[in-house]
Amino acid sequence: GAGVSQSPSNKVTEKGKDVELRCDPISGHTALYWYRQSLGQGLEFLIYFQGNSAPDKSGLPSDRFSAERTGGSVSTLTIQRTQQEDSAVYLCASSLGGSSRGYTFGSGTRLTVV
Amino acid sequence: SQELEQSPQSLIVQEGKNLTINCTSSKTLYGLYWYKQKYGEGLIFLMMLQKGGEEKSHEKITAKLDEKKQQSSLHITASQPSHAGIYLCGADGRGGATNKLIFGTGTLLAVQP
């Protein structure tokens, strides 16, 4: 597609429920990133996929968070047993190759855990 | 690990005024990126700086990277309401080979008509 597409744009969930956030990167972009932006905080790196390489999961805050990228394209970020502190905007970005140049961000998913 | 500090955290200016946002790194910057974010939207790339002393301009926005490559500034001339939003600096700390950008906490800019 023309840009990075994220869905849903907004998600309200009850504490303890699992949620799945989807990211559809720009066609041909081999690198995909997930960031989290909490109120009053900057962007926090979560996970990075590059081609067929093992993902860099160093930013995932707990084992309740996981992500996968199927077929080198669409990615899903899953949060299990959501907590209120998980409330944030989850942003996805894609880029060509492994360099951090040329990131294109999606509009994000605003997650609210009640 | 590298950290980026932005100042001010928030800024309210009258339309037509000039303003400057600063981004300071704890380590040498090998790539410094400026993004703008409007509420409910993703980040929009503004400019990237790599060389010490580099300066780039686009329309009324000018970004500079100091000679020591540890500080960058974003200057907006004759601000307009369309400039309102959150400005974020991001750093590529290892010569472009790193896998990810780290970001500052952002500067919230409001422009009063």
Short mmCIF file of N, CA and C in Angstrom, two decimals, chain B residues 4-111:
data_model
loop_
_atom_site.label_atom_id
_atom_site.label_comp_id
_atom_site.label_asym_id
_atom_site.label_seq_id
_atom_site.Cartn_x
_atom_site.Cartn_y
_atom_site.Cartn_z
N LEU B 4 18.17 10.88 24.85
CA LEU B 4 17.92 12.17 24.21
C LEU B 4 17.03 13.01 25.09
N GLU B 5 17.43 14.23 25.32
CA GLU B 5 16.64 15.13 26.15
C GLU B 5 16.19 16.30 25.30
N GLN B 6 14.90 16.58 25.33
CA GLN B 6 14.37 17.69 24.55
C GLN B 6 13.93 18.81 25.48
N SER B 7 14.11 20.03 24.98
CA SER B 7 13.63 21.18 25.72
C SER B 7 13.14 22.25 24.74
N PRO B 8 12.12 23.00 25.12
CA PRO B 8 11.31 22.77 26.32
C PRO B 8 10.38 21.57 26.14
N GLN B 9 9.73 21.16 27.20
CA GLN B 9 8.76 20.08 27.10
C GLN B 9 7.50 20.54 26.39
N SER B 10 7.16 21.79 26.61
CA SER B 10 6.00 22.35 25.92
C SER B 10 6.24 23.83 25.67
N LEU B 11 5.54 24.34 24.68
CA LEU B 11 5.78 25.70 24.24
C LEU B 11 4.50 26.27 23.65
N ILE B 12 4.13 27.46 24.09
CA ILE B 12 2.98 28.16 23.50
C ILE B 12 3.50 29.47 22.92
N VAL B 13 3.27 29.68 21.64
CA VAL B 13 3.72 30.91 21.00
C VAL B 13 2.57 31.54 20.25
N GLN B 14 2.70 32.84 20.04
CA GLN B 14 1.71 33.55 19.22
C GLN B 14 2.06 33.35 17.75
N GLU B 15 1.05 33.27 16.95
CA GLU B 15 1.26 33.14 15.51
C GLU B 15 2.19 34.24 15.01
N GLY B 16 3.13 33.84 14.19
CA GLY B 16 4.06 34.82 13.63
C GLY B 16 5.39 34.90 14.38
N LYS B 17 5.42 34.34 15.57
CA LYS B 17 6.67 34.37 16.35
C LYS B 17 7.60 33.24 15.95
N ASN B 18 8.87 33.45 16.22
CA ASN B 18 9.88 32.42 15.98
C ASN B 18 10.05 31.57 17.23
N LEU B 19 10.52 30.35 17.07
CA LEU B 19 10.75 29.49 18.22
C LEU B 19 11.85 28.49 17.92
N THR B 20 12.44 27.97 18.99
CA THR B 20 13.50 26.97 18.86
C THR B 20 13.27 25.83 19.84
N ILE B 21 13.44 24.63 19.35
CA ILE B 21 13.35 23.41 20.16
C ILE B 21 14.73 22.76 20.13
N ASN B 22 15.18 22.29 21.29
CA ASN B 22 16.50 21.70 21.38
C ASN B 22 16.45 20.21 21.71
N CYS B 23 17.46 19.51 21.22
CA CYS B 23 17.59 18.08 21.46
C CYS B 23 19.04 17.81 21.80
N THR B 24 19.28 17.26 22.99
CA THR B 24 20.64 17.02 23.45
C THR B 24 20.85 15.54 23.72
N SER B 25 21.98 15.05 23.23
CA SER B 25 22.27 13.63 23.37
C SER B 25 23.37 13.39 24.40
N SER B 26 23.31 12.25 25.05
CA SER B 26 24.35 11.88 26.01
C SER B 26 25.57 11.30 25.29
N LYS B 27 25.39 10.96 24.01
CA LYS B 27 26.50 10.41 23.23
C LYS B 27 26.53 11.08 21.85
N THR B 28 27.62 10.87 21.14
CA THR B 28 27.74 11.42 19.80
C THR B 28 26.62 10.92 18.91
N LEU B 29 26.09 11.84 18.15
CA LEU B 29 25.00 11.52 17.24
C LEU B 29 25.55 11.22 15.85
N TYR B 30 25.22 10.07 15.32
CA TYR B 30 25.65 9.74 13.97
C TYR B 30 24.55 9.97 12.96
N GLY B 31 23.36 10.14 13.45
CA GLY B 31 22.22 10.47 12.62
C GLY B 31 21.16 11.04 13.53
N LEU B 32 20.66 12.21 13.21
CA LEU B 32 19.66 12.86 14.05
C LEU B 32 18.46 13.16 13.17
N TYR B 33 17.30 12.72 13.65
CA TYR B 33 16.08 12.84 12.87
C TYR B 33 15.09 13.71 13.62
N TRP B 34 14.39 14.54 12.89
CA TRP B 34 13.29 15.31 13.46
C TRP B 34 11.98 14.85 12.84
N TYR B 35 11.03 14.58 13.73
CA TYR B 35 9.69 14.18 13.30
C TYR B 35 8.67 15.10 13.94
N LYS B 36 7.52 15.17 13.28
CA LYS B 36 6.39 15.92 13.84
C LYS B 36 5.20 14.97 13.97
N GLN B 37 4.47 15.13 15.04
CA GLN B 37 3.31 14.27 15.28
C GLN B 37 2.11 15.12 15.65
N LYS B 38 1.03 14.92 14.92
CA LYS B 38 -0.23 15.57 15.29
C LYS B 38 -1.06 14.55 16.04
N TYR B 39 -1.97 15.06 16.88
CA TYR B 39 -2.78 14.18 17.71
C TYR B 39 -3.51 13.17 16.85
N GLY B 40 -3.41 11.91 17.25
CA GLY B 40 -4.12 10.85 16.55
C GLY B 40 -3.47 10.42 15.25
N GLU B 41 -2.27 10.93 14.99
CA GLU B 41 -1.61 10.56 13.75
C GLU B 41 -0.23 9.99 14.05
N GLY B 42 0.35 9.39 13.03
CA GLY B 42 1.70 8.88 13.17
C GLY B 42 2.72 9.99 13.06
N LEU B 43 3.96 9.62 13.05
CA LEU B 43 5.05 10.59 12.96
C LEU B 43 5.34 10.92 11.50
N ILE B 44 5.54 12.19 11.25
CA ILE B 44 5.87 12.66 9.91
C ILE B 44 7.34 13.09 9.91
N PHE B 45 8.11 12.50 9.01
CA PHE B 45 9.54 12.82 8.91
C PHE B 45 9.72 14.25 8.43
N LEU B 46 10.58 14.98 9.14
CA LEU B 46 10.89 16.36 8.75
C LEU B 46 12.26 16.44 8.09
N MET B 47 13.30 16.09 8.86
CA MET B 47 14.66 16.22 8.37
C MET B 47 15.59 15.25 9.06
N MET B 48 16.70 14.96 8.39
CA MET B 48 17.74 14.13 8.97
C MET B 48 19.08 14.85 8.83
N LEU B 49 19.86 14.85 9.90
CA LEU B 49 21.17 15.49 9.91
C LEU B 49 22.21 14.46 10.28
N GLN B 50 23.37 14.54 9.63
CA GLN B 50 24.42 13.56 9.92
C GLN B 50 25.77 14.18 10.23
N LYS B 51 26.08 15.27 9.56
CA LYS B 51 27.43 15.83 9.69
C LYS B 51 27.46 16.95 10.70
N GLY B 52 28.58 17.04 11.44
CA GLY B 52 28.74 18.13 12.37
C GLY B 52 28.64 19.46 11.66
N GLY B 53 27.83 20.36 12.21
CA GLY B 53 27.67 21.67 11.60
C GLY B 53 26.63 21.71 10.50
N GLU B 54 26.02 20.58 10.21
CA GLU B 54 25.05 20.52 9.12
C GLU B 54 23.80 21.31 9.45
N GLU B 55 23.24 21.91 8.43
CA GLU B 55 22.00 22.67 8.59
C GLU B 55 21.11 22.39 7.38
N LYS B 56 19.84 22.13 7.68
CA LYS B 56 18.89 21.89 6.59
C LYS B 56 17.63 22.72 6.83
N SER B 57 17.01 23.12 5.75
CA SER B 57 15.78 23.92 5.86
C SER B 57 14.71 23.37 4.94
N HIS B 58 13.49 23.47 5.42
CA HIS B 58 12.34 23.11 4.58
C HIS B 58 11.23 24.06 4.94
N GLU B 59 10.87 24.87 3.97
CA GLU B 59 9.86 25.91 4.18
C GLU B 59 10.33 26.77 5.36
N LYS B 60 9.58 26.85 6.44
CA LYS B 60 9.97 27.76 7.53
C LYS B 60 10.65 27.03 8.68
N ILE B 61 11.06 25.80 8.45
CA ILE B 61 11.69 25.02 9.51
C ILE B 61 13.15 24.78 9.16
N THR B 62 14.04 25.07 10.12
CA THR B 62 15.47 24.87 9.94
C THR B 62 16.00 24.01 11.07
N ALA B 63 16.75 22.98 10.73
CA ALA B 63 17.35 22.11 11.74
C ALA B 63 18.86 22.19 11.61
N LYS B 64 19.53 22.17 12.78
CA LYS B 64 20.99 22.25 12.80
C LYS B 64 21.54 21.16 13.71
N LEU B 65 22.73 20.69 13.37
CA LEU B 65 23.45 19.75 14.22
C LEU B 65 24.77 20.41 14.58
N ASP B 66 25.11 20.45 15.85
CA ASP B 66 26.32 21.17 16.25
C ASP B 66 27.57 20.41 15.80
N GLU B 67 28.71 21.11 15.89
CA GLU B 67 29.97 20.54 15.40
C GLU B 67 30.36 19.27 16.15
N LYS B 68 30.04 19.25 17.44
CA LYS B 68 30.39 18.08 18.25
C LYS B 68 29.39 16.94 18.08
N LYS B 69 28.34 17.21 17.36
CA LYS B 69 27.30 16.21 17.07
C LYS B 69 26.68 15.63 18.33
N GLN B 70 26.39 16.53 19.28
CA GLN B 70 25.68 16.08 20.47
C GLN B 70 24.44 16.91 20.74
N GLN B 71 24.22 17.91 19.92
CA GLN B 71 23.05 18.74 20.12
C GLN B 71 22.48 19.19 18.79
N SER B 72 21.16 19.18 18.72
CA SER B 72 20.49 19.65 17.52
C SER B 72 19.40 20.62 17.92
N SER B 73 19.13 21.56 17.04
CA SER B 73 18.05 22.51 17.28
C SER B 73 17.13 22.54 16.07
N LEU B 74 15.88 22.81 16.35
CA LEU B 74 14.86 22.96 15.31
C LEU B 74 14.27 24.34 15.48
N HIS B 75 14.37 25.15 14.45
CA HIS B 75 13.92 26.53 14.52
C HIS B 75 12.77 26.74 13.53
N ILE B 76 11.70 27.33 14.04
CA ILE B 76 10.56 27.64 13.17
C ILE B 76 10.44 29.16 13.09
N THR B 77 10.40 29.64 11.89
CA THR B 77 10.29 31.07 11.65
C THR B 77 8.85 31.44 11.33
N ALA B 78 8.39 32.52 11.93
CA ALA B 78 7.02 33.01 11.64
C ALA B 78 6.00 31.89 11.79
N SER B 79 5.89 31.36 13.00
CA SER B 79 5.05 30.18 13.25
C SER B 79 3.59 30.39 12.82
N GLN B 80 2.98 29.29 12.43
CA GLN B 80 1.59 29.29 12.01
C GLN B 80 0.85 28.21 12.78
N PRO B 81 -0.47 28.29 12.87
CA PRO B 81 -1.22 27.24 13.56
C PRO B 81 -0.94 25.85 13.00
N SER B 82 -0.60 25.76 11.74
CA SER B 82 -0.31 24.45 11.13
C SER B 82 0.97 23.83 11.69
N HIS B 83 1.78 24.62 12.37
CA HIS B 83 3.01 24.10 12.97
C HIS B 83 2.75 23.40 14.30
N ALA B 84 1.57 23.55 14.83
CA ALA B 84 1.26 22.96 16.13
C ALA B 84 1.36 21.44 16.08
N GLY B 85 1.83 20.87 17.17
CA GLY B 85 1.96 19.42 17.26
C GLY B 85 3.08 19.06 18.21
N ILE B 86 3.45 17.80 18.18
CA ILE B 86 4.56 17.32 19.01
C ILE B 86 5.77 17.11 18.11
N TYR B 87 6.88 17.68 18.50
CA TYR B 87 8.11 17.52 17.74
C TYR B 87 9.02 16.56 18.50
N LEU B 88 9.49 15.56 17.78
CA LEU B 88 10.33 14.53 18.39
C LEU B 88 11.66 14.44 17.65
N CYS B 89 12.72 14.36 18.42
CA CYS B 89 14.01 14.06 17.81
C CYS B 89 14.31 12.59 18.03
N GLY B 90 14.93 11.98 17.05
CA GLY B 90 15.30 10.58 17.12
C GLY B 90 16.76 10.44 16.74
N ALA B 91 17.44 9.50 17.34
CA ALA B 91 18.87 9.35 17.10
C ALA B 91 19.22 7.95 16.66
N ASP B 92 20.09 7.93 15.71
CA ASP B 92 20.70 6.70 15.23
C ASP B 92 22.11 6.74 15.81
N GLY B 93 22.36 5.99 16.85
CA GLY B 93 23.57 6.21 17.63
C GLY B 93 24.82 5.52 17.16
N ARG B 94 24.73 4.68 16.12
CA ARG B 94 25.92 3.92 15.80
C ARG B 94 26.23 3.95 14.30
N GLY B 95 26.34 5.12 13.76
CA GLY B 95 26.80 5.29 12.39
C GLY B 95 25.85 4.74 11.35
N GLY B 96 24.60 4.67 11.68
CA GLY B 96 23.62 4.21 10.69
C GLY B 96 23.47 2.71 10.68
N ALA B 97 24.25 2.01 11.48
CA ALA B 97 24.18 0.56 11.45
C ALA B 97 23.23 0.00 12.49
N THR B 98 22.75 0.86 13.35
CA THR B 98 21.88 0.36 14.39
C THR B 98 20.54 -0.04 13.82
N ASN B 99 19.85 -0.88 14.54
CA ASN B 99 18.58 -1.39 14.05
C ASN B 99 17.41 -0.48 14.34
N LYS B 100 17.61 0.46 15.22
CA LYS B 100 16.44 1.21 15.66
C LYS B 100 16.82 2.61 16.08
N LEU B 101 15.85 3.49 15.99
CA LEU B 101 16.00 4.85 16.49
C LEU B 101 15.56 4.90 17.94
N ILE B 102 16.22 5.73 18.73
CA ILE B 102 15.70 6.08 20.04
C ILE B 102 15.20 7.51 19.94
N PHE B 103 14.20 7.82 20.74
CA PHE B 103 13.55 9.12 20.63
C PHE B 103 13.61 9.90 21.93
N GLY B 104 13.58 11.22 21.78
CA GLY B 104 13.40 12.09 22.93
C GLY B 104 11.96 12.05 23.38
N THR B 105 11.67 12.75 24.46
CA THR B 105 10.32 12.73 25.03
C THR B 105 9.36 13.68 24.32
N GLY B 106 9.88 14.48 23.42
CA GLY B 106 9.00 15.32 22.62
C GLY B 106 8.80 16.71 23.18
N THR B 107 8.46 17.62 22.30
CA THR B 107 8.11 19.00 22.66
C THR B 107 6.74 19.29 22.08
N LEU B 108 5.83 19.65 22.95
CA LEU B 108 4.46 19.98 22.51
C LEU B 108 4.39 21.46 22.17
N LEU B 109 4.09 21.75 20.93
CA LEU B 109 4.01 23.14 20.47
C LEU B 109 2.57 23.53 20.19
N ALA B 110 2.15 24.62 20.79
CA ALA B 110 0.83 25.21 20.49
C ALA B 110 1.06 26.60 19.91
N VAL B 111 0.35 26.93 18.85
CA VAL B 111 0.47 28.24 18.21
C VAL B 111 -0.87 28.95 18.30
#
